[in-house]
Amino acid sequence: MTAHVIADDAEALAVAAALAEEFRAGASARDTERRLPRAELDRLSASGLLAVTVPAEHGGADVGPQTLAEIFRMLASADASLAQIPQSHFAYVNVIRRQGTEEQRKFFFAELLSGRRLGNAQSEAGTRHVQDIRTRLATRPDGSYVLDGVKHYSTGALFADWIPVLARAEDDKLHVAYVPRDAPGVTVIDDWDGLGQRTTASGTVRLEGVEVPADRVLPHHLTFEGPQLHGAVAQLLHAAIDAGIAGGALAEAAEFVRTKSRPWFESGLETAAEDPLLIQRFGELALQVRAAEALLREAARAVEAARADLTDDSAAEASIAVAAARVQAANAAVDVASALFEVSGTRSALNSLNLHRHWRDARTHTLHDPTRWKIQHIGRYVLNGTRPPRHGLL
């Protein structure tokens, strides 16, 4: 595969805006038919957007968190499933950037610049909790590894060239093995049946005796041994997806009311868009969306500042800012996508219109990790100065 190489932040934003409009046109049909977006992902890869965080010394644009968050927000406003697929891609690019050797960075960054995609084999089902990882890397006499395990919610794996696999080595420390999608012993199963984000193909990955060279394994446990932004960047992109869903739902509701809704007979008005009660409600919903977008920008700036001067304090401030953005964006996504029906009227509930995809996507994506714990960490930080934990979800 060959891909365009994006030069800077401005070009990245322009490319993302154009692709978002292109993807918007078919988003509802893809969701209704559960038509997986292979062609759209190929367009995304060819555009160069998936390589925009490659460092400049390796030939990339090295865009900042503000640009990356805006890219995800725009894509999610058009198609929340499509935006979700590369979220882990960028998280595991960051692992390479932080924990890779020079040779590993050189190899993988060249892969990214040529349009290669990273997937995700991270979560497991049936364990005690989300960080109870049972997938194992066993060391062979020559220093290479054998990988065994079963992963669930593996967003992006079906479409990936490389699948980053979260696993524990024999010392129980956490590593990431970067495994080719077509490696012997790797089986990717399209068994995702979520009510929302239907086309992410977030199914199962089975790993049976997969041989992994030593230079394709990175020590992820080191990420959390000092101040880090791994969790903040990953969560920033989740917040951007939620903000995008909220904005997309609001825009579609407004268009529906302007063009299809009838005024309530008691209003005495000619159009629904003139109804002062609807105008009031749209103002309230717009405030939720604007607040989500504002907190997203503030969080991205905090991550940017911490990246320039990474300390325990700057990393904590970035994590708290991102947590606040995530809570507001999650609430806005669910609330606005639900209110779409309230303001649009009976016809909006027709299954054939598929307006419910916004709520289904919001409800599904916001279950990724609980916002109630983010509020706890915000409260502890404000009241007692307690820094948030370093576990990758803040």
mmCIF file of C-alpha atoms in Angstrom:
data_model
loop_
_atom_site.group_PDB
_atom_site.id
_atom_site.type_symbol
_atom_site.label_atom_id
_atom_site.label_comp_id
_atom_site.label_asym_id
_atom_site.label_seq_id
_atom_site.Cartn_x
_atom_site.Cartn_y
_atom_site.Cartn_z
ATOM 1 C CA MET A 1 0.000 0.000 0.000
ATOM 2 C CA THR A 2 1.141 3.549 -0.693
ATOM 3 C CA ALA A 3 -0.139 6.537 1.240
ATOM 4 C CA HIS A 4 0.064 10.287 1.034
ATOM 5 C CA VAL A 5 2.325 11.850 3.659
ATOM 6 C CA ILE A 6 0.624 14.756 5.410
ATOM 7 C CA ALA A 7 2.886 17.727 6.005
ATOM 8 C CA ASP A 8 1.431 19.556 9.010
ATOM 9 C CA ASP A 9 -1.523 20.176 11.303
ATOM 10 C CA ALA A 10 -3.370 22.410 8.848
ATOM 11 C CA GLU A 11 -3.265 19.785 6.109
ATOM 12 C CA ALA A 12 -4.324 17.064 8.540
ATOM 13 C CA LEU A 13 -7.404 19.041 9.562
ATOM 14 C CA ALA A 14 -8.324 19.812 5.963
ATOM 15 C CA VAL A 15 -8.007 16.168 4.938
ATOM 16 C CA ALA A 16 -10.073 15.037 7.931
ATOM 17 C CA ALA A 17 -12.834 17.561 7.190
ATOM 18 C CA ALA A 18 -13.075 16.417 3.569
ATOM 19 C CA LEU A 19 -13.136 12.731 4.510
ATOM 20 C CA ALA A 20 -15.753 13.328 7.207
ATOM 21 C CA GLU A 21 -18.115 14.817 4.649
ATOM 22 C CA GLU A 22 -17.422 11.948 2.280
ATOM 23 C CA PHE A 23 -18.056 9.329 4.972
ATOM 24 C CA ARG A 24 -21.194 11.055 6.267
ATOM 25 C CA ALA A 25 -23.117 10.286 3.091
ATOM 26 C CA GLY A 26 -23.056 6.515 3.556
ATOM 27 C CA ALA A 27 -22.940 6.258 7.356
ATOM 28 C CA SER A 28 -26.616 5.424 7.890
ATOM 29 C CA ALA A 29 -26.691 2.778 5.156
ATOM 30 C CA ARG A 30 -23.501 1.145 6.440
ATOM 31 C CA ASP A 31 -25.042 0.955 9.906
ATOM 32 C CA THR A 32 -28.395 -0.385 8.690
ATOM 33 C CA GLU A 33 -26.840 -3.057 6.506
ATOM 34 C CA ARG A 34 -23.880 -3.659 8.857
ATOM 35 C CA ARG A 35 -21.645 -3.125 5.862
ATOM 36 C CA LEU A 36 -18.090 -3.051 7.154
ATOM 37 C CA PRO A 37 -16.194 0.083 6.067
ATOM 38 C CA ARG A 38 -13.236 -1.561 4.352
ATOM 39 C CA ALA A 39 -13.240 0.882 1.429
ATOM 40 C CA GLU A 40 -13.553 3.845 3.774
ATOM 41 C CA LEU A 41 -10.668 2.618 5.932
ATOM 42 C CA ASP A 42 -8.545 2.214 2.825
ATOM 43 C CA ARG A 43 -9.363 5.844 1.973
ATOM 44 C CA LEU A 44 -8.378 6.822 5.513
ATOM 45 C CA SER A 45 -5.066 4.963 5.221
ATOM 46 C CA ALA A 46 -4.286 6.338 1.762
ATOM 47 C CA SER A 47 -5.019 9.888 2.937
ATOM 48 C CA GLY A 48 -2.123 9.764 5.396
ATOM 49 C CA LEU A 49 -4.275 10.561 8.435
ATOM 50 C CA LEU A 50 -3.287 7.380 10.240
ATOM 51 C CA ALA A 51 0.374 8.442 10.229
ATOM 52 C CA VAL A 52 -0.028 12.032 11.417
ATOM 53 C CA THR A 53 1.534 11.357 14.843
ATOM 54 C CA VAL A 54 4.722 9.849 13.401
ATOM 55 C CA PRO A 55 7.611 12.001 14.712
ATOM 56 C CA ALA A 56 9.119 14.538 12.363
ATOM 57 C CA GLU A 57 12.542 12.888 12.534
ATOM 58 C CA HIS A 58 10.961 9.791 11.011
ATOM 59 C CA GLY A 59 9.200 11.726 8.258
ATOM 60 C CA GLY A 60 5.815 12.349 9.852
ATOM 61 C CA ALA A 61 3.789 15.492 10.559
ATOM 62 C CA ASP A 62 3.979 14.893 14.337
ATOM 63 C CA VAL A 63 0.660 16.677 14.890
ATOM 64 C CA GLY A 64 -0.282 17.652 18.421
ATOM 65 C CA PRO A 65 -3.127 16.443 20.641
ATOM 66 C CA GLN A 66 -5.370 19.376 19.684
ATOM 67 C CA THR A 67 -5.240 18.430 16.022
ATOM 68 C CA LEU A 68 -5.640 14.727 16.711
ATOM 69 C CA ALA A 69 -8.688 15.287 18.921
ATOM 70 C CA GLU A 70 -10.299 17.493 16.283
ATOM 71 C CA ILE A 71 -9.683 14.861 13.606
ATOM 72 C CA PHE A 72 -11.546 12.289 15.711
ATOM 73 C CA ARG A 73 -14.353 14.707 16.571
ATOM 74 C CA MET A 74 -14.979 15.474 12.896
ATOM 75 C CA LEU A 75 -14.890 11.829 11.852
ATOM 76 C CA ALA A 76 -17.233 10.801 14.695
ATOM 77 C CA SER A 77 -19.728 13.509 13.809
ATOM 78 C CA ALA A 78 -20.037 11.751 10.454
ATOM 79 C CA ASP A 79 -19.703 8.065 11.425
ATOM 80 C CA ALA A 80 -19.023 7.049 15.023
ATOM 81 C CA SER A 81 -18.144 3.477 14.074
ATOM 82 C CA LEU A 82 -15.558 4.573 11.557
ATOM 83 C CA ALA A 83 -14.012 7.010 14.036
ATOM 84 C CA GLN A 84 -13.785 4.329 16.721
ATOM 85 C CA ILE A 85 -11.759 1.904 14.593
ATOM 86 C CA PRO A 86 -8.425 3.839 14.614
ATOM 87 C CA GLN A 87 -8.621 4.920 18.286
ATOM 88 C CA SER A 88 -6.426 2.017 19.414
ATOM 89 C CA HIS A 89 -4.206 2.521 16.371
ATOM 90 C CA PHE A 90 -3.033 5.851 17.771
ATOM 91 C CA ALA A 91 -2.786 4.537 21.331
ATOM 92 C CA TYR A 92 -0.370 1.836 20.210
ATOM 93 C CA VAL A 93 1.562 4.240 17.998
ATOM 94 C CA ASN A 94 2.244 6.069 21.271
ATOM 95 C CA VAL A 95 3.570 2.871 22.839
ATOM 96 C CA ILE A 96 6.052 2.528 19.965
ATOM 97 C CA ARG A 97 7.043 6.150 20.346
ATOM 98 C CA ARG A 98 7.629 5.886 24.082
ATOM 99 C CA GLN A 99 8.902 2.324 24.574
ATOM 100 C CA GLY A 100 10.265 1.237 21.196
ATOM 101 C CA THR A 101 13.954 0.959 20.440
ATOM 102 C CA GLU A 102 15.331 3.094 17.644
ATOM 103 C CA GLU A 103 15.157 0.116 15.285
ATOM 104 C CA GLN A 104 11.575 -0.668 16.292
ATOM 105 C CA ARG A 105 10.553 2.955 15.794
ATOM 106 C CA LYS A 106 12.255 3.094 12.425
ATOM 107 C CA PHE A 107 10.481 -0.073 11.241
ATOM 108 C CA PHE A 108 6.992 0.674 12.507
ATOM 109 C CA PHE A 109 6.955 4.348 11.606
ATOM 110 C CA ALA A 110 7.876 3.396 8.037
ATOM 111 C CA GLU A 111 4.973 0.929 8.099
ATOM 112 C CA LEU A 112 2.602 3.674 9.239
ATOM 113 C CA LEU A 113 3.785 6.150 6.637
ATOM 114 C CA SER A 114 3.091 3.560 3.946
ATOM 115 C CA GLY A 115 -0.520 3.274 5.125
ATOM 116 C CA ARG A 116 -0.373 0.237 7.392
ATOM 117 C CA ARG A 117 -2.999 -0.004 10.154
ATOM 118 C CA LEU A 118 -2.687 -1.124 13.776
ATOM 119 C CA GLY A 119 -5.600 -2.938 15.386
ATOM 120 C CA ASN A 120 -6.227 -3.925 18.971
ATOM 121 C CA ALA A 121 -6.271 -7.144 20.995
ATOM 122 C CA GLN A 122 -6.454 -5.805 24.491
ATOM 123 C CA SER A 123 -9.576 -6.626 26.515
ATOM 124 C CA GLU A 124 -10.546 -10.067 27.738
ATOM 125 C CA ALA A 125 -13.904 -11.441 28.847
ATOM 126 C CA GLY A 126 -14.609 -13.545 31.919
ATOM 127 C CA THR A 127 -11.692 -12.226 33.967
ATOM 128 C CA ARG A 128 -11.950 -10.555 37.385
ATOM 129 C CA HIS A 129 -11.702 -7.052 35.929
ATOM 130 C CA VAL A 130 -10.502 -5.186 32.867
ATOM 131 C CA GLN A 131 -6.825 -5.239 33.868
ATOM 132 C CA ASP A 132 -6.771 -8.948 34.665
ATOM 133 C CA ILE A 133 -4.848 -9.976 31.536
ATOM 134 C CA ARG A 134 -4.406 -13.729 31.089
ATOM 135 C CA THR A 135 -2.892 -13.805 27.611
ATOM 136 C CA ARG A 136 0.702 -15.005 27.944
ATOM 137 C CA LEU A 137 4.055 -14.523 26.266
ATOM 138 C CA ALA A 138 6.295 -17.534 26.851
ATOM 139 C CA THR A 139 10.006 -17.080 26.177
ATOM 140 C CA ARG A 140 11.733 -19.490 23.792
ATOM 141 C CA PRO A 141 15.430 -20.478 24.061
ATOM 142 C CA ASP A 142 16.391 -18.148 21.202
ATOM 143 C CA GLY A 143 14.827 -15.119 22.930
ATOM 144 C CA SER A 144 11.668 -15.046 20.826
ATOM 145 C CA TYR A 145 8.191 -15.652 22.255
ATOM 146 C CA VAL A 146 5.098 -17.804 21.871
ATOM 147 C CA LEU A 147 1.784 -16.029 22.380
ATOM 148 C CA ASP A 148 -1.421 -17.679 23.600
ATOM 149 C CA GLY A 149 -4.758 -16.174 24.622
ATOM 150 C CA VAL A 150 -8.222 -15.007 23.649
ATOM 151 C CA LYS A 151 -9.196 -11.352 23.280
ATOM 152 C CA HIS A 152 -12.590 -9.681 22.997
ATOM 153 C CA TYR A 153 -13.797 -6.217 21.926
ATOM 154 C CA SER A 154 -10.883 -6.192 19.474
ATOM 155 C CA THR A 155 -11.803 -3.046 17.566
ATOM 156 C CA GLY A 156 -9.796 -2.653 14.390
ATOM 157 C CA ALA A 157 -8.256 -6.128 14.406
ATOM 158 C CA LEU A 158 -10.296 -7.365 11.462
ATOM 159 C CA PHE A 159 -9.025 -4.492 9.305
ATOM 160 C CA ALA A 160 -5.465 -4.361 10.644
ATOM 161 C CA ASP A 161 -2.081 -5.086 9.140
ATOM 162 C CA TRP A 162 -0.595 -5.387 12.632
ATOM 163 C CA ILE A 163 -2.454 -6.370 15.805
ATOM 164 C CA PRO A 164 -0.950 -5.062 19.059
ATOM 165 C CA VAL A 165 -1.647 -7.735 21.685
ATOM 166 C CA LEU A 166 -1.597 -6.928 25.385
ATOM 167 C CA ALA A 167 -0.009 -9.863 27.230
ATOM 168 C CA ARG A 168 1.928 -10.754 30.344
ATOM 169 C CA ALA A 169 5.371 -12.302 30.189
ATOM 170 C CA GLU A 170 6.603 -15.002 32.550
ATOM 171 C CA ASP A 171 7.528 -12.347 35.135
ATOM 172 C CA ASP A 172 3.864 -11.174 34.987
ATOM 173 C CA LYS A 173 4.880 -7.788 33.590
ATOM 174 C CA LEU A 174 2.758 -6.238 30.858
ATOM 175 C CA HIS A 175 4.032 -6.208 27.264
ATOM 176 C CA VAL A 176 2.647 -5.431 23.824
ATOM 177 C CA ALA A 177 3.347 -7.914 21.041
ATOM 178 C CA TYR A 178 2.890 -6.521 17.528
ATOM 179 C CA VAL A 179 1.631 -9.452 15.478
ATOM 180 C CA PRO A 180 0.855 -9.535 11.740
ATOM 181 C CA ARG A 181 -2.864 -9.934 11.109
ATOM 182 C CA ASP A 182 -2.203 -13.003 8.923
ATOM 183 C CA ALA A 183 0.393 -14.671 11.200
ATOM 184 C CA PRO A 184 -0.016 -18.434 11.743
ATOM 185 C CA GLY A 185 -2.109 -19.079 14.848
ATOM 186 C CA VAL A 186 -3.987 -15.754 14.670
ATOM 187 C CA THR A 187 -7.750 -15.988 14.085
ATOM 188 C CA VAL A 188 -9.917 -12.867 13.947
ATOM 189 C CA ILE A 189 -13.617 -13.589 14.314
ATOM 190 C CA ASP A 190 -16.278 -11.090 13.242
ATOM 191 C CA ASP A 191 -18.721 -11.868 16.063
ATOM 192 C CA TRP A 192 -19.427 -8.339 17.316
ATOM 193 C CA ASP A 193 -23.189 -7.844 17.785
ATOM 194 C CA GLY A 194 -23.374 -4.604 19.759
ATOM 195 C CA LEU A 195 -26.531 -2.522 19.521
ATOM 196 C CA GLY A 196 -24.387 0.453 18.501
ATOM 197 C CA GLN A 197 -21.139 1.030 16.646
ATOM 198 C CA ARG A 198 -22.276 -1.854 14.504
ATOM 199 C CA THR A 199 -19.561 -1.630 11.874
ATOM 200 C CA THR A 200 -16.479 -1.552 14.111
ATOM 201 C CA ALA A 201 -16.175 -5.371 13.903
ATOM 202 C CA SER A 202 -15.072 -5.372 17.551
ATOM 203 C CA GLY A 203 -15.025 -9.145 17.763
ATOM 204 C CA THR A 204 -12.784 -11.918 19.056
ATOM 205 C CA VAL A 205 -9.095 -12.604 18.428
ATOM 206 C CA ARG A 206 -7.736 -16.061 19.165
ATOM 207 C CA LEU A 207 -3.986 -16.543 19.568
ATOM 208 C CA GLU A 208 -2.765 -20.123 19.527
ATOM 209 C CA GLY A 209 0.971 -20.765 19.619
ATOM 210 C CA VAL A 210 1.735 -17.547 17.734
ATOM 211 C CA GLU A 211 5.475 -17.127 17.252
ATOM 212 C CA VAL A 212 6.660 -13.574 17.910
ATOM 213 C CA PRO A 213 10.226 -12.351 17.294
ATOM 214 C CA ALA A 214 11.848 -10.554 20.217
ATOM 215 C CA ASP A 215 12.018 -7.277 18.296
ATOM 216 C CA ARG A 216 8.217 -7.193 17.910
ATOM 217 C CA VAL A 217 7.603 -7.070 21.681
ATOM 218 C CA LEU A 218 7.648 -3.820 23.679
ATOM 219 C CA PRO A 219 7.767 -3.439 27.506
ATOM 220 C CA HIS A 220 4.461 -1.663 28.089
ATOM 221 C CA HIS A 221 4.816 -1.904 31.884
ATOM 222 C CA LEU A 222 7.521 0.770 31.707
ATOM 223 C CA THR A 223 4.919 3.232 30.407
ATOM 224 C CA PHE A 224 3.396 3.471 33.872
ATOM 225 C CA GLU A 225 6.585 3.696 35.941
ATOM 226 C CA GLY A 226 6.869 7.471 35.604
ATOM 227 C CA PRO A 227 4.765 10.429 34.525
ATOM 228 C CA GLN A 228 2.918 9.405 31.373
ATOM 229 C CA LEU A 229 0.289 10.577 28.896
ATOM 230 C CA HIS A 230 -0.657 7.184 27.473
ATOM 231 C CA GLY A 231 -4.021 7.111 29.226
ATOM 232 C CA ALA A 232 -4.695 10.812 28.730
ATOM 233 C CA VAL A 233 -4.208 10.622 24.955
ATOM 234 C CA ALA A 234 -6.284 7.457 24.624
ATOM 235 C CA GLN A 235 -9.099 8.967 26.696
ATOM 236 C CA LEU A 236 -8.862 12.272 24.813
ATOM 237 C CA LEU A 237 -9.747 10.418 21.630
ATOM 238 C CA HIS A 238 -12.685 8.715 23.344
ATOM 239 C CA ALA A 239 -13.909 12.146 24.476
ATOM 240 C CA ALA A 240 -13.537 13.423 20.917
ATOM 241 C CA ILE A 241 -15.660 10.553 19.620
ATOM 242 C CA ASP A 242 -18.413 11.321 22.154
ATOM 243 C CA ALA A 243 -18.294 15.038 21.340
ATOM 244 C CA GLY A 244 -18.546 14.174 17.658
ATOM 245 C CA ILE A 245 -21.577 11.939 18.235
ATOM 246 C CA ALA A 246 -23.276 14.739 20.187
ATOM 247 C CA GLY A 247 -22.566 17.315 17.485
ATOM 248 C CA GLY A 248 -23.677 14.989 14.703
ATOM 249 C CA ALA A 249 -26.937 14.177 16.501
ATOM 250 C CA LEU A 250 -27.683 17.855 17.118
ATOM 251 C CA ALA A 251 -27.040 18.764 13.480
ATOM 252 C CA GLU A 252 -29.289 15.958 12.230
ATOM 253 C CA ALA A 253 -32.052 16.917 14.675
ATOM 254 C CA ALA A 254 -31.936 20.542 13.520
ATOM 255 C CA GLU A 255 -32.090 19.521 9.870
ATOM 256 C CA PHE A 256 -35.018 17.199 10.571
ATOM 257 C CA VAL A 257 -36.998 19.892 12.405
ATOM 258 C CA ARG A 258 -36.325 22.445 9.680
ATOM 259 C CA THR A 259 -37.349 20.163 6.831
ATOM 260 C CA LYS A 260 -39.670 17.412 8.109
ATOM 261 C CA SER A 261 -41.258 18.130 11.498
ATOM 262 C CA ARG A 262 -44.746 19.591 11.732
ATOM 263 C CA PRO A 263 -45.558 22.332 14.241
ATOM 264 C CA TRP A 264 -47.685 21.381 17.227
ATOM 265 C CA PHE A 265 -51.226 22.601 16.498
ATOM 266 C CA GLU A 266 -51.483 24.657 19.686
ATOM 267 C CA SER A 267 -48.501 26.793 18.692
ATOM 268 C CA GLY A 268 -50.407 28.477 15.840
ATOM 269 C CA LEU A 269 -47.170 28.585 13.853
ATOM 270 C CA GLU A 270 -46.470 27.626 10.253
ATOM 271 C CA THR A 271 -43.288 25.631 10.900
ATOM 272 C CA ALA A 272 -41.849 23.615 13.761
ATOM 273 C CA ALA A 273 -38.628 25.625 13.599
ATOM 274 C CA GLU A 274 -40.544 28.731 14.759
ATOM 275 C CA ASP A 275 -41.835 27.051 17.928
ATOM 276 C CA PRO A 276 -40.305 28.929 20.897
ATOM 277 C CA LEU A 277 -40.408 25.781 23.037
ATOM 278 C CA LEU A 278 -38.341 23.903 20.456
ATOM 279 C CA ILE A 279 -36.021 26.869 20.086
ATOM 280 C CA GLN A 280 -35.460 26.812 23.851
ATOM 281 C CA ARG A 281 -34.710 23.094 23.810
ATOM 282 C CA PHE A 282 -32.278 23.402 20.919
ATOM 283 C CA GLY A 283 -30.499 26.162 22.821
ATOM 284 C CA GLU A 284 -30.115 23.892 25.827
ATOM 285 C CA LEU A 285 -28.798 21.030 23.710
ATOM 286 C CA ALA A 286 -26.392 23.343 21.886
ATOM 287 C CA LEU A 287 -24.984 24.406 25.253
ATOM 288 C CA GLN A 288 -24.248 20.777 26.113
ATOM 289 C CA VAL A 289 -22.465 20.243 22.809
ATOM 290 C CA ARG A 290 -20.510 23.494 23.083
ATOM 291 C CA ALA A 291 -19.455 22.641 26.631
ATOM 292 C CA ALA A 292 -18.248 19.222 25.473
ATOM 293 C CA GLU A 293 -16.277 20.737 22.608
ATOM 294 C CA ALA A 294 -14.795 23.453 24.840
ATOM 295 C CA LEU A 295 -13.653 20.961 27.480
ATOM 296 C CA LEU A 296 -12.238 18.767 24.716
ATOM 297 C CA ARG A 297 -10.120 21.670 23.458
ATOM 298 C CA GLU A 298 -9.020 22.530 26.996
ATOM 299 C CA ALA A 299 -8.042 18.920 27.650
ATOM 300 C CA ALA A 300 -6.075 18.732 24.421
ATOM 301 C CA ARG A 301 -4.188 21.903 25.372
ATOM 302 C CA ALA A 302 -3.389 20.394 28.781
ATOM 303 C CA VAL A 303 -2.023 17.256 27.125
ATOM 304 C CA GLU A 304 -0.004 19.416 24.720
ATOM 305 C CA ALA A 305 1.475 21.391 27.618
ATOM 306 C CA ALA A 306 2.330 18.222 29.532
ATOM 307 C CA ARG A 307 3.979 16.715 26.478
ATOM 308 C CA ALA A 308 6.274 19.751 26.275
ATOM 309 C CA ASP A 309 7.223 19.499 29.969
ATOM 310 C CA LEU A 310 6.313 16.090 31.367
ATOM 311 C CA THR A 311 6.303 15.935 35.155
ATOM 312 C CA ASP A 312 4.118 14.246 37.759
ATOM 313 C CA ASP A 313 2.176 17.488 38.134
ATOM 314 C CA SER A 314 1.714 18.244 34.440
ATOM 315 C CA ALA A 315 0.702 14.649 33.718
ATOM 316 C CA ALA A 316 -1.853 14.765 36.549
ATOM 317 C CA GLU A 317 -3.292 18.050 35.306
ATOM 318 C CA ALA A 318 -3.619 16.617 31.794
ATOM 319 C CA SER A 319 -5.335 13.464 33.048
ATOM 320 C CA ILE A 320 -7.835 15.456 35.123
ATOM 321 C CA ALA A 321 -8.589 17.800 32.220
ATOM 322 C CA VAL A 322 -9.189 14.824 29.944
ATOM 323 C CA ALA A 323 -11.381 13.143 32.572
ATOM 324 C CA ALA A 324 -13.548 16.268 32.762
ATOM 325 C CA ALA A 325 -13.852 16.371 28.977
ATOM 326 C CA ARG A 326 -14.755 12.705 28.844
ATOM 327 C CA VAL A 327 -17.526 13.048 31.431
ATOM 328 C CA GLN A 328 -19.099 16.052 29.712
ATOM 329 C CA ALA A 329 -18.797 14.568 26.233
ATOM 330 C CA ALA A 330 -20.291 11.230 27.320
ATOM 331 C CA ASN A 331 -23.247 12.939 28.943
ATOM 332 C CA ALA A 332 -23.779 15.192 25.942
ATOM 333 C CA ALA A 333 -23.635 12.291 23.494
ATOM 334 C CA VAL A 334 -26.281 10.250 25.308
ATOM 335 C CA ASP A 335 -28.513 13.218 26.187
ATOM 336 C CA VAL A 336 -28.487 14.929 22.799
ATOM 337 C CA ALA A 337 -28.898 11.690 20.856
ATOM 338 C CA SER A 338 -31.914 10.855 23.036
ATOM 339 C CA ALA A 339 -33.393 14.363 22.814
ATOM 340 C CA LEU A 340 -33.243 14.109 19.016
ATOM 341 C CA PHE A 341 -36.566 12.229 19.159
ATOM 342 C CA GLU A 342 -38.110 14.611 21.664
ATOM 343 C CA VAL A 343 -37.544 17.641 19.444
ATOM 344 C CA SER A 344 -38.163 15.944 16.093
ATOM 345 C CA GLY A 345 -41.493 14.268 16.799
ATOM 346 C CA THR A 346 -43.138 10.934 16.089
ATOM 347 C CA ARG A 347 -41.836 10.454 12.578
ATOM 348 C CA SER A 348 -38.240 10.524 13.772
ATOM 349 C CA ALA A 349 -38.808 7.174 15.489
ATOM 350 C CA LEU A 350 -39.333 5.360 12.198
ATOM 351 C CA ASN A 351 -36.818 2.560 11.927
ATOM 352 C CA SER A 352 -36.364 3.268 8.215
ATOM 353 C CA LEU A 353 -34.878 6.695 9.002
ATOM 354 C CA ASN A 354 -32.274 5.143 11.316
ATOM 355 C CA LEU A 355 -31.950 8.283 13.424
ATOM 356 C CA HIS A 356 -31.587 6.009 16.429
ATOM 357 C CA ARG A 357 -28.060 5.128 15.299
ATOM 358 C CA HIS A 358 -26.774 8.253 17.084
ATOM 359 C CA TRP A 359 -28.210 7.111 20.430
ATOM 360 C CA ARG A 360 -27.115 3.510 19.871
ATOM 361 C CA ASP A 361 -23.585 4.645 19.077
ATOM 362 C CA ALA A 362 -23.495 6.988 22.082
ATOM 363 C CA ARG A 363 -24.898 4.419 24.485
ATOM 364 C CA THR A 364 -22.446 1.770 23.283
ATOM 365 C CA HIS A 365 -19.324 3.910 23.174
ATOM 366 C CA THR A 366 -19.884 5.577 26.554
ATOM 367 C CA LEU A 367 -19.817 2.140 28.208
ATOM 368 C CA HIS A 368 -16.120 1.868 27.361
ATOM 369 C CA ASP A 369 -15.145 2.803 30.913
ATOM 370 C CA PRO A 370 -17.280 4.345 33.670
ATOM 371 C CA THR A 371 -17.383 8.125 33.946
ATOM 372 C CA ARG A 372 -18.391 7.817 37.614
ATOM 373 C CA TRP A 373 -14.797 6.858 38.434
ATOM 374 C CA LYS A 374 -13.485 9.831 36.487
ATOM 375 C CA ILE A 375 -15.658 12.109 38.624
ATOM 376 C CA GLN A 376 -14.182 10.442 41.726
ATOM 377 C CA HIS A 377 -10.642 11.181 40.581
ATOM 378 C CA ILE A 378 -11.558 14.778 39.699
ATOM 379 C CA GLY A 379 -13.033 15.243 43.175
ATOM 380 C CA ARG A 380 -10.017 13.757 44.939
ATOM 381 C CA TYR A 381 -7.679 15.960 42.920
ATOM 382 C CA VAL A 382 -9.626 19.157 43.616
ATOM 383 C CA LEU A 383 -10.281 18.485 47.296
ATOM 384 C CA ASN A 384 -7.099 16.765 48.441
ATOM 385 C CA GLY A 385 -4.596 17.232 45.628
ATOM 386 C CA THR A 386 -4.521 13.488 45.002
ATOM 387 C CA ARG A 387 -2.991 12.736 41.624
ATOM 388 C CA PRO A 388 -4.918 10.257 39.454
ATOM 389 C CA PRO A 389 -3.540 6.713 39.179
ATOM 390 C CA ARG A 390 -1.331 5.617 36.286
ATOM 391 C CA HIS A 391 -3.346 2.764 34.830
ATOM 392 C CA GLY A 392 -3.961 3.882 31.240
ATOM 393 C CA LEU A 393 -7.640 4.807 31.616
ATOM 394 C CA LEU A 394 -7.050 8.387 32.790
#
